[in-house]
Amino acid sequence: MQLLSFACLGGLLLLLGSASSERILDELRSVTFVNADTLQTLTNSESLSLVFFLRGVTTDNSFFLKEYDTSAERLKAYDITLALFDCTNAKDREASCTKDDIDTSVFSYRKGMSLISVKVEHLFDVDSIMAHALQLLMLHEVPIIESMPERIELEQSQVGNKDVIFIYTDVIGTREHRIFMEVAYAYQDKFSFALTTDRTLILGLQAIEETSSGYESGLWVLFCSQMRKDEFLKNGHCEHTMYRGKPTLFSLAKFVGNLQEKSVFYAPEDGVASVFEMSSDDPIVYVYAKPDQKEKTTEIMNAIANDLRGSAKLVIVDMENSDCQSAANQQGYTGAGSGIGLKTNNGTMHFLDPKDWNESGVKDFLQPHIFPDWKSEELHPSSLATSQNNIKSLIDAVETQDDQVASAVYSVQKKEMAGLELVPELFTDNFHRTIRRSPLLLILFYGPLHHLSLAFLRDFGVAAQTLANNYSAPNALARVNCFDANDLCSAENVTTYPTVRIYRQNPASYETYKESLDALAVARTTKLLQLNGPLLLTREEEVEKFSQGQHPTDFSKFSSSSVVLLTTDSTSGDSAMFQALSGPMCQVTALAVVHPSIVPQIAQKYETKVPSLLAFNREDTVKPLRSMSLNDGDKTAADLTAFIRAATIPFVPELGPENFPHLYARHQPMAVLFLDGSDVETKDAVLASFSSISTSDQFPATVFCWMDAQVKTLGLEILSEYTETVELPMVSVVKHRQGQVFNFQPKSQHCASTDPIQVDALAAWLQQVLSGRASPSKILEQGEWGPPGPYYNFLEFQQNAVERLSQTSFTDGAEDDESERFEDGSEVEEEVRRMLLELHRSARSVQEPHKLDIPGEQRTVQDIPGEQRTVQDIPGEQRTVQDIPGEQRTVQDTPADHGHIEL
């Protein structure tokens, strides 16, 4: 009986084991199952395949099978097949299944050839499986360096050709190795990549001081493309810098992408306004160079220039130039000698203490702003002595969710971008020709790994689709991918992504688009520009129709405002000022000039003086007609600009993401009425009372607006930040510059339907607040309302229901949380991976890889098909080149931003 029980128990265990094995195999969704018939077809394929011969599911290999399956899904994008041959299936017996230890390795094949095998014990997770597979795929493109002569030979082969991205990792198959290989796959046409597991081969490269935490990996960029052979033979190595960014796929991909872009700018040569107004995801370092400190300034710049590449932009400011001096002073620089300023990605400026004006002081100042995730150990050239010990790891072995920027990349890429088929891509060979053939062309210059570029690219496509579906005008949008057309973006001096330029048949002349980065704004601006304003209105009927948005065509669908100039003297200063502003302001609204012969009649009809500006807003129920007298002659261009822009917004608007940046830019206190939008009758009465104060001329320097604050609205969320007790209606005055909030709560027992917000009491309270005689109800945290960049901080506030990926600081010894690595962060990483694959495909479609110009060498360039020219790049010298027949342009060959910098 006992023996029978043991037999039954053994049978049950076998049955359970078999069921468990079948369940695990059934759960494999991405692995390709092969048999004796299909194995040969797979191994003969042009693409790489890896095969695991399974002799049975065990506790030892069950985890491996799940990781193998996950890797199979991700590696399909690289045309790599992970296959499984089930040796337990009697029908599919294969000779290999009988070999000893066949199930302890994974075998690789390509074009009928057996390559190498990898022990399963080395394929312990998705990272290691993908890293090994990609290394096999690119064994020639990413060589494994095993000796110092090999490293020297690699550097020498790339002198004057490509920069080398070189990684050390203590073992093959780490997460850092996998990330490196994915980036190498995308950028292999732009850079040379190599890997070593021998720590002695980082001799001469920057390393960090030894610590007890161990040294697992490090990555360096060797700037070989900028060197000449004689310089290399003299120095024995290429100049280099160490990567000090986050250990994520997005961060490394962004860093490598940045290496291709122009990173050093000169003022005034590159345009004073351009470099001082430049914005970037990365910090911008300004070196204010005084001529009497040239030698020391040059020494400091050359010490930091390479370290900044890929992580920051560098601007050399000639402080001997008066325009540069003025711009630097406006920026906040007050130093008497040379100095350093740093602009963060939210526009905040930081300045180096003059007493720290030396190499170490400058590096200490820049480090926390440019490399915030980097530990502050000293960088030094490694030696053979230190190479025998473990030192601090560059990249911690912790995968984290990417930061807010990566989250933005993911969120804008989740859906296919509609309308881009209507936005042609431009390259060097068709750029000028396309512009010359187009009466109007808005060209978007963007970076494919730049989060704001990708968000705007989607909207740019939607704008093209909107224009095509609703208007019969010819297409007026085009785009330039500055990864694919790097030479074109450099030639056009595009320094910021995204940039939209407006051309009218002349490649040498353009305006810069400065409106909101959304589809509606692009479509509206395009239609406004197609009006070719400012128009000349010669009849009263034309003025009437223009004010209604009906002349010369119906533009009321995309613009609610119109602005006209009334003047009897077309040569006056006001008229000239209006004409000068018409370029940028025609992007904002419809502009027109009334013919002097009918100005008196129009002025009388609208009860205004001459000269003056008249603004019509067809959506404004409070003040649909506004005027600004120009009779005193004291109005500036800024005054006219502010009036025209204000005309596009109702006098008492509902506060929202579209108008907030413009209202905030007025730098005036903001009086916000919070009300219950669900109670229509009360809402209208409250708004009417509130609007009566705004039109009373008592508070001309105050912005009046309102928000719906009923349950689950943005208005209620904002009001809850201003007060702990919410009772509607309520008025808050916000002084953003001071971070002060003042709250006014009408007393409910005195509220009558004719005066729901107590107009007199509210007006008296406003007088106290605006004159500084009232105490604030709350002090906002510093920077809470200051937008970090144009037009999108408020959008983020509205989208806070969307879950953001948090930033995680990296610490020594942090645990490797598998679920965080591959589940929570996988969506972001998948999107970055998809973009890298797109870069790889687009790079392969380009005939010639971009070659950096080396000062002093000759190069042959081609501006139009069939026409070549040879030019010589000489630093500091001018040259005249001809791009199109009969058209010449003079360009300045500034020193290359890759080598030593001279003032």
mmCIF file of N, CA, C and O in Angstrom, residues 714-786:
data_model
loop_
_atom_site.group_PDB
_atom_site.id
_atom_site.type_symbol
_atom_site.label_atom_id
_atom_site.label_comp_id
_atom_site.label_asym_id
_atom_site.label_seq_id
_atom_site.Cartn_x
_atom_site.Cartn_y
_atom_site.Cartn_z
ATOM 1 N N LEU A 714 -9.255 72.474 -14.296
ATOM 2 C CA LEU A 714 -7.955 73.077 -14.049
ATOM 3 C C LEU A 714 -8.101 74.304 -13.163
ATOM 4 O O LEU A 714 -7.264 74.566 -12.300
ATOM 5 N N GLY A 715 -9.191 75.058 -13.368
ATOM 6 C CA GLY A 715 -9.416 76.254 -12.560
ATOM 7 C C GLY A 715 -9.494 75.944 -11.081
ATOM 8 O O GLY A 715 -8.922 76.646 -10.240
ATOM 9 N N LEU A 716 -10.209 74.861 -10.723
ATOM 10 C CA LEU A 716 -10.323 74.479 -9.315
ATOM 11 C C LEU A 716 -8.967 74.043 -8.776
ATOM 12 O O LEU A 716 -8.614 74.343 -7.627
ATOM 13 N N GLU A 717 -8.194 73.365 -9.599
ATOM 14 C CA GLU A 717 -6.872 72.916 -9.154
ATOM 15 C C GLU A 717 -5.979 74.113 -8.851
ATOM 16 O O GLU A 717 -5.254 74.129 -7.852
ATOM 17 N N ILE A 718 -6.018 75.113 -9.728
ATOM 18 C CA ILE A 718 -5.196 76.310 -9.507
ATOM 19 C C ILE A 718 -5.692 77.071 -8.288
ATOM 20 O O ILE A 718 -4.904 77.500 -7.435
ATOM 21 N N LEU A 719 -7.002 77.256 -8.181
ATOM 22 C CA LEU A 719 -7.557 77.985 -7.048
ATOM 23 C C LEU A 719 -7.214 77.286 -5.734
ATOM 24 O O LEU A 719 -6.961 77.949 -4.717
ATOM 25 N N SER A 720 -7.193 75.960 -5.739
ATOM 26 C CA SER A 720 -6.846 75.208 -4.533
ATOM 27 C C SER A 720 -5.407 75.462 -4.110
ATOM 28 O O SER A 720 -5.057 75.272 -2.938
ATOM 29 N N GLU A 721 -4.554 75.856 -5.071
ATOM 30 C CA GLU A 721 -3.177 76.229 -4.733
ATOM 31 C C GLU A 721 -3.133 77.608 -4.076
ATOM 32 O O GLU A 721 -2.198 77.930 -3.342
ATOM 33 N N TYR A 722 -4.157 78.441 -4.367
ATOM 34 C CA TYR A 722 -4.166 79.814 -3.865
ATOM 35 C C TYR A 722 -4.832 79.945 -2.496
ATOM 36 O O TYR A 722 -4.535 80.873 -1.751
ATOM 37 N N THR A 723 -5.769 79.051 -2.210
ATOM 38 C CA THR A 723 -6.518 79.168 -0.961
ATOM 39 C C THR A 723 -6.926 77.786 -0.473
ATOM 40 O O THR A 723 -7.148 76.872 -1.269
ATOM 41 N N GLU A 724 -7.041 77.646 0.855
ATOM 42 C CA GLU A 724 -7.470 76.371 1.422
ATOM 43 C C GLU A 724 -8.985 76.245 1.411
ATOM 44 O O GLU A 724 -9.527 75.143 1.392
ATOM 45 N N THR A 725 -9.684 77.375 1.442
ATOM 46 C CA THR A 725 -11.154 77.378 1.461
ATOM 47 C C THR A 725 -11.665 77.929 0.140
ATOM 48 O O THR A 725 -11.474 79.107 -0.168
ATOM 49 N N VAL A 726 -12.300 77.082 -0.646
ATOM 50 C CA VAL A 726 -12.809 77.480 -1.953
ATOM 51 C C VAL A 726 -14.300 77.765 -1.858
ATOM 52 O O VAL A 726 -15.088 76.890 -1.491
ATOM 53 N N GLU A 727 -14.655 78.995 -2.170
ATOM 54 C CA GLU A 727 -16.070 79.371 -2.217
ATOM 55 C C GLU A 727 -16.254 80.283 -3.422
ATOM 56 O O GLU A 727 -15.664 81.363 -3.490
ATOM 57 N N LEU A 728 -17.053 79.853 -4.376
ATOM 58 C CA LEU A 728 -17.211 80.593 -5.629
ATOM 59 C C LEU A 728 -18.381 81.572 -5.538
ATOM 60 O O LEU A 728 -19.388 81.296 -4.882
ATOM 61 N N PRO A 729 -18.287 82.724 -6.237
ATOM 62 C CA PRO A 729 -17.132 83.188 -7.013
ATOM 63 C C PRO A 729 -16.033 83.740 -6.101
ATOM 64 O O PRO A 729 -16.292 84.151 -4.981
ATOM 65 N N MET A 730 -14.816 83.779 -6.620
ATOM 66 C CA MET A 730 -13.675 84.322 -5.889
ATOM 67 C C MET A 730 -12.742 84.991 -6.886
ATOM 68 O O MET A 730 -12.622 84.550 -8.022
ATOM 69 N N VAL A 731 -12.103 86.070 -6.445
ATOM 70 C CA VAL A 731 -11.139 86.786 -7.289
ATOM 71 C C VAL A 731 -9.763 86.686 -6.631
ATOM 72 O O VAL A 731 -9.626 86.945 -5.432
ATOM 73 N N SER A 732 -8.769 86.303 -7.440
ATOM 74 C CA SER A 732 -7.384 86.265 -6.961
ATOM 75 C C SER A 732 -6.543 87.188 -7.825
ATOM 76 O O SER A 732 -6.666 87.180 -9.056
ATOM 77 N N VAL A 733 -5.717 87.979 -7.185
ATOM 78 C CA VAL A 733 -4.727 88.779 -7.905
ATOM 79 C C VAL A 733 -3.372 88.093 -7.704
ATOM 80 O O VAL A 733 -2.957 87.853 -6.570
ATOM 81 N N VAL A 734 -2.711 87.795 -8.819
ATOM 82 C CA VAL A 734 -1.423 87.098 -8.764
ATOM 83 C C VAL A 734 -0.335 88.030 -9.300
ATOM 84 O O VAL A 734 -0.430 88.517 -10.433
ATOM 85 N N LYS A 735 0.644 88.283 -8.465
ATOM 86 C CA LYS A 735 1.837 89.007 -8.896
ATOM 87 C C LYS A 735 2.936 87.973 -9.086
ATOM 88 O O LYS A 735 3.617 87.582 -8.136
ATOM 89 N N HIS A 736 3.077 87.517 -10.329
ATOM 90 C CA HIS A 736 3.967 86.391 -10.592
ATOM 91 C C HIS A 736 5.421 86.716 -10.280
ATOM 92 O O HIS A 736 6.168 85.848 -9.817
ATOM 93 N N ARG A 737 5.835 87.926 -10.567
ATOM 94 C CA ARG A 737 7.237 88.291 -10.355
ATOM 95 C C ARG A 737 7.603 88.200 -8.868
ATOM 96 O O ARG A 737 8.707 87.804 -8.515
ATOM 97 N N GLN A 738 6.665 88.603 -8.015
ATOM 98 C CA GLN A 738 6.936 88.560 -6.581
ATOM 99 C C GLN A 738 6.467 87.253 -5.942
ATOM 100 O O GLN A 738 6.751 86.989 -4.777
ATOM 101 N N GLY A 739 5.714 86.447 -6.704
ATOM 102 C CA GLY A 739 5.200 85.199 -6.158
ATOM 103 C C GLY A 739 4.104 85.413 -5.126
ATOM 104 O O GLY A 739 3.924 84.599 -4.213
ATOM 105 N N GLN A 740 3.351 86.501 -5.261
ATOM 106 C CA GLN A 740 2.337 86.843 -4.270
ATOM 107 C C GLN A 740 0.932 86.592 -4.815
ATOM 108 O O GLN A 740 0.649 86.858 -5.989
ATOM 109 N N VAL A 741 0.038 86.094 -3.935
ATOM 110 C CA VAL A 741 -1.363 85.879 -4.277
ATOM 111 C C VAL A 741 -2.235 86.603 -3.253
ATOM 112 O O VAL A 741 -2.003 86.491 -2.042
ATOM 113 N N PHE A 742 -3.226 87.332 -3.761
ATOM 114 C CA PHE A 742 -4.180 88.043 -2.912
ATOM 115 C C PHE A 742 -5.573 87.529 -3.271
ATOM 116 O O PHE A 742 -5.929 87.476 -4.455
ATOM 117 N N ASN A 743 -6.385 87.161 -2.276
ATOM 118 C CA ASN A 743 -7.707 86.583 -2.526
ATOM 119 C C ASN A 743 -8.811 87.505 -2.016
ATOM 120 O O ASN A 743 -8.715 88.066 -0.911
ATOM 121 N N PHE A 744 -9.857 87.635 -2.850
ATOM 122 C CA PHE A 744 -11.047 88.427 -2.494
ATOM 123 C C PHE A 744 -12.255 87.504 -2.540
ATOM 124 O O PHE A 744 -12.552 86.902 -3.573
ATOM 125 N N GLN A 745 -12.958 87.393 -1.380
ATOM 126 C CA GLN A 745 -14.136 86.554 -1.295
ATOM 127 C C GLN A 745 -15.356 87.434 -1.008
ATOM 128 O O GLN A 745 -15.468 87.994 0.081
ATOM 129 N N PRO A 746 -16.262 87.623 -1.996
ATOM 130 C CA PRO A 746 -17.468 88.413 -1.729
ATOM 131 C C PRO A 746 -18.259 87.812 -0.571
ATOM 132 O O PRO A 746 -18.331 86.593 -0.430
ATOM 133 N N LYS A 747 -18.810 88.692 0.261
ATOM 134 C CA LYS A 747 -19.618 88.211 1.383
ATOM 135 C C LYS A 747 -20.973 87.766 0.863
ATOM 136 O O LYS A 747 -21.729 88.550 0.307
ATOM 137 N N SER A 748 -21.285 86.482 1.052
ATOM 138 C CA SER A 748 -22.467 85.897 0.430
ATOM 139 C C SER A 748 -23.762 86.564 0.870
ATOM 140 O O SER A 748 -24.708 86.674 0.097
ATOM 141 N N GLN A 749 -23.820 87.068 2.139
ATOM 142 C CA GLN A 749 -25.080 87.653 2.592
ATOM 143 C C GLN A 749 -25.391 88.968 1.895
ATOM 144 O O GLN A 749 -26.515 89.431 1.915
ATOM 145 N N HIS A 750 -24.365 89.579 1.294
ATOM 146 C CA HIS A 750 -24.581 90.853 0.600
ATOM 147 C C HIS A 750 -24.690 90.677 -0.901
ATOM 148 O O HIS A 750 -24.851 91.639 -1.632
ATOM 149 N N CYS A 751 -24.534 89.434 -1.390
ATOM 150 C CA CYS A 751 -24.554 89.219 -2.828
ATOM 151 C C CYS A 751 -25.975 89.275 -3.355
ATOM 152 O O CYS A 751 -26.848 88.537 -2.895
ATOM 153 N N ALA A 752 -26.186 90.129 -4.280
ATOM 154 C CA ALA A 752 -27.490 90.202 -4.941
ATOM 155 C C ALA A 752 -27.301 89.885 -6.399
ATOM 156 O O ALA A 752 -26.199 89.958 -6.931
ATOM 157 N N SER A 753 -28.341 89.510 -7.100
ATOM 158 C CA SER A 753 -28.222 89.127 -8.503
ATOM 159 C C SER A 753 -27.745 90.277 -9.360
ATOM 160 O O SER A 753 -27.152 90.093 -10.409
ATOM 161 N N THR A 754 -27.999 91.534 -8.898
ATOM 162 C CA THR A 754 -27.561 92.693 -9.675
ATOM 163 C C THR A 754 -26.100 93.042 -9.412
ATOM 164 O O THR A 754 -25.498 93.779 -10.165
ATOM 165 N N ASP A 755 -25.568 92.550 -8.316
ATOM 166 C CA ASP A 755 -24.178 92.852 -7.966
ATOM 167 C C ASP A 755 -23.544 91.635 -7.301
ATOM 168 O O ASP A 755 -23.220 91.650 -6.120
ATOM 169 N N PRO A 756 -23.351 90.548 -8.058
ATOM 170 C CA PRO A 756 -22.931 89.274 -7.447
ATOM 171 C C PRO A 756 -21.522 89.274 -6.877
ATOM 172 O O PRO A 756 -21.212 88.439 -6.041
ATOM 173 N N ILE A 757 -20.652 90.162 -7.314
ATOM 174 C CA ILE A 757 -19.283 90.147 -6.757
ATOM 175 C C ILE A 757 -18.936 91.475 -6.077
ATOM 176 O O ILE A 757 -17.776 91.744 -5.816
ATOM 177 N N GLN A 758 -19.972 92.288 -5.778
ATOM 178 C CA GLN A 758 -19.753 93.546 -5.052
ATOM 179 C C GLN A 758 -18.707 94.418 -5.744
ATOM 180 O O GLN A 758 -17.571 94.533 -5.304
ATOM 181 N N VAL A 759 -19.107 95.012 -6.832
ATOM 182 C CA VAL A 759 -18.187 95.747 -7.695
ATOM 183 C C VAL A 759 -17.415 96.822 -6.941
ATOM 184 O O VAL A 759 -16.188 96.935 -7.068
ATOM 185 N N ASP A 760 -18.114 97.608 -6.125
ATOM 186 C CA ASP A 760 -17.437 98.710 -5.427
ATOM 187 C C ASP A 760 -16.411 98.184 -4.428
ATOM 188 O O ASP A 760 -15.286 98.695 -4.337
ATOM 189 N N ALA A 761 -16.807 97.145 -3.686
ATOM 190 C CA ALA A 761 -15.882 96.574 -2.699
ATOM 191 C C ALA A 761 -14.684 95.930 -3.399
ATOM 192 O O ALA A 761 -13.539 96.049 -2.932
ATOM 193 N N LEU A 762 -14.944 95.266 -4.514
ATOM 194 C CA LEU A 762 -13.864 94.648 -5.264
ATOM 195 C C LEU A 762 -12.904 95.692 -5.816
ATOM 196 O O LEU A 762 -11.677 95.530 -5.758
ATOM 197 N N ALA A 763 -13.461 96.790 -6.359
ATOM 198 C CA ALA A 763 -12.616 97.851 -6.909
ATOM 199 C C ALA A 763 -11.749 98.474 -5.820
ATOM 200 O O ALA A 763 -10.549 98.741 -6.027
ATOM 201 N N ALA A 764 -12.337 98.702 -4.630
ATOM 202 C CA ALA A 764 -11.565 99.283 -3.529
ATOM 203 C C ALA A 764 -10.455 98.324 -3.086
ATOM 204 O O ALA A 764 -9.324 98.738 -2.792
ATOM 205 N N TRP A 765 -10.781 97.036 -3.048
ATOM 206 C CA TRP A 765 -9.776 96.032 -2.662
ATOM 207 C C TRP A 765 -8.643 95.976 -3.688
ATOM 208 O O TRP A 765 -7.466 95.881 -3.331
ATOM 209 N N LEU A 766 -8.997 96.058 -4.972
ATOM 210 C CA LEU A 766 -7.966 96.053 -6.020
ATOM 211 C C LEU A 766 -7.033 97.249 -5.876
ATOM 212 O O LEU A 766 -5.820 97.133 -6.082
ATOM 213 N N GLN A 767 -7.585 98.413 -5.522
ATOM 214 C CA GLN A 767 -6.745 99.594 -5.326
ATOM 215 C C GLN A 767 -5.720 99.349 -4.226
ATOM 216 O O GLN A 767 -4.549 99.719 -4.354
ATOM 217 N N GLN A 768 -6.149 98.704 -3.160
ATOM 218 C CA GLN A 768 -5.231 98.422 -2.053
ATOM 219 C C GLN A 768 -4.144 97.434 -2.475
ATOM 220 O O GLN A 768 -2.959 97.626 -2.182
ATOM 221 N N VAL A 769 -4.559 96.377 -3.165
ATOM 222 C CA VAL A 769 -3.610 95.348 -3.575
ATOM 223 C C VAL A 769 -2.574 95.912 -4.532
ATOM 224 O O VAL A 769 -1.360 95.702 -4.376
ATOM 225 N N LEU A 770 -3.030 96.646 -5.550
ATOM 226 C CA LEU A 770 -2.138 97.121 -6.602
ATOM 227 C C LEU A 770 -1.254 98.268 -6.157
ATOM 228 O O LEU A 770 -0.227 98.542 -6.778
ATOM 229 N N SER A 771 -1.652 98.931 -5.085
ATOM 230 C CA SER A 771 -0.825 100.025 -4.559
ATOM 231 C C SER A 771 0.117 99.536 -3.465
ATOM 232 O O SER A 771 0.866 100.329 -2.890
ATOM 233 N N GLY A 772 0.072 98.222 -3.174
ATOM 234 C CA GLY A 772 0.983 97.649 -2.190
ATOM 235 C C GLY A 772 0.542 97.839 -0.756
ATOM 236 O O GLY A 772 1.347 97.656 0.172
ATOM 237 N N ARG A 773 -0.757 98.143 -0.525
ATOM 238 C CA ARG A 773 -1.239 98.380 0.843
ATOM 239 C C ARG A 773 -1.964 97.177 1.436
ATOM 240 O O ARG A 773 -2.580 97.278 2.485
ATOM 241 N N ALA A 774 -1.898 96.021 0.740
ATOM 242 C CA ALA A 774 -2.560 94.814 1.248
ATOM 243 C C ALA A 774 -1.528 93.707 1.417
ATOM 244 O O ALA A 774 -0.534 93.635 0.686
ATOM 245 N N SER A 775 -1.746 92.854 2.394
ATOM 246 C CA SER A 775 -0.838 91.731 2.635
ATOM 247 C C SER A 775 -1.260 90.535 1.785
ATOM 248 O O SER A 775 -2.465 90.264 1.645
ATOM 249 N N PRO A 776 -0.312 89.811 1.225
ATOM 250 C CA PRO A 776 -0.680 88.660 0.384
ATOM 251 C C PRO A 776 -1.315 87.544 1.202
ATOM 252 O O PRO A 776 -0.985 87.335 2.367
ATOM 253 N N SER A 777 -2.230 86.811 0.540
ATOM 254 C CA SER A 777 -2.878 85.664 1.175
ATOM 255 C C SER A 777 -1.963 84.453 1.150
ATOM 256 O O SER A 777 -2.072 83.565 1.990
ATOM 257 N N LYS A 778 -1.059 84.404 0.148
ATOM 258 C CA LYS A 778 -0.143 83.276 0.024
ATOM 259 C C LYS A 778 1.081 83.707 -0.764
ATOM 260 O O LYS A 778 0.981 84.546 -1.662
ATOM 261 N N ILE A 779 2.215 83.118 -0.433
ATOM 262 C CA ILE A 779 3.453 83.331 -1.184
ATOM 263 C C ILE A 779 3.728 82.049 -1.967
ATOM 264 O O ILE A 779 3.851 80.976 -1.380
ATOM 265 N N LEU A 780 3.784 82.170 -3.288
ATOM 266 C CA LEU A 780 4.057 81.004 -4.118
ATOM 267 C C LEU A 780 5.514 80.599 -3.983
ATOM 268 O O LEU A 780 6.379 81.438 -3.731
ATOM 269 N N GLU A 781 5.764 79.303 -4.182
ATOM 270 C CA GLU A 781 7.147 78.838 -4.180
ATOM 271 C C GLU A 781 7.892 79.459 -5.341
ATOM 272 O O GLU A 781 7.316 79.741 -6.388
ATOM 273 N N GLN A 782 9.181 79.646 -5.154
ATOM 274 C CA GLN A 782 9.988 80.292 -6.183
ATOM 275 C C GLN A 782 9.891 79.526 -7.496
ATOM 276 O O GLN A 782 10.062 78.315 -7.543
ATOM 277 N N GLY A 783 9.599 80.243 -8.566
ATOM 278 C CA GLY A 783 9.556 79.637 -9.890
ATOM 279 C C GLY A 783 8.295 78.857 -10.180
ATOM 280 O O GLY A 783 8.188 78.237 -11.225
ATOM 281 N N GLU A 784 7.302 78.861 -9.251
ATOM 282 C CA GLU A 784 6.133 78.023 -9.460
ATOM 283 C C GLU A 784 5.354 78.424 -10.701
ATOM 284 O O GLU A 784 4.790 77.586 -11.385
ATOM 285 N N TRP A 785 5.341 79.742 -10.996
ATOM 286 C CA TRP A 785 4.563 80.193 -12.155
ATOM 287 C C TRP A 785 5.436 80.632 -13.317
ATOM 288 O O TRP A 785 4.934 81.053 -14.336
ATOM 289 N N GLY A 786 6.737 80.589 -13.153
ATOM 290 C CA GLY A 786 7.593 81.033 -14.251
ATOM 291 C C GLY A 786 7.793 79.928 -15.262
ATOM 292 O O GLY A 786 8.359 78.900 -14.943
#
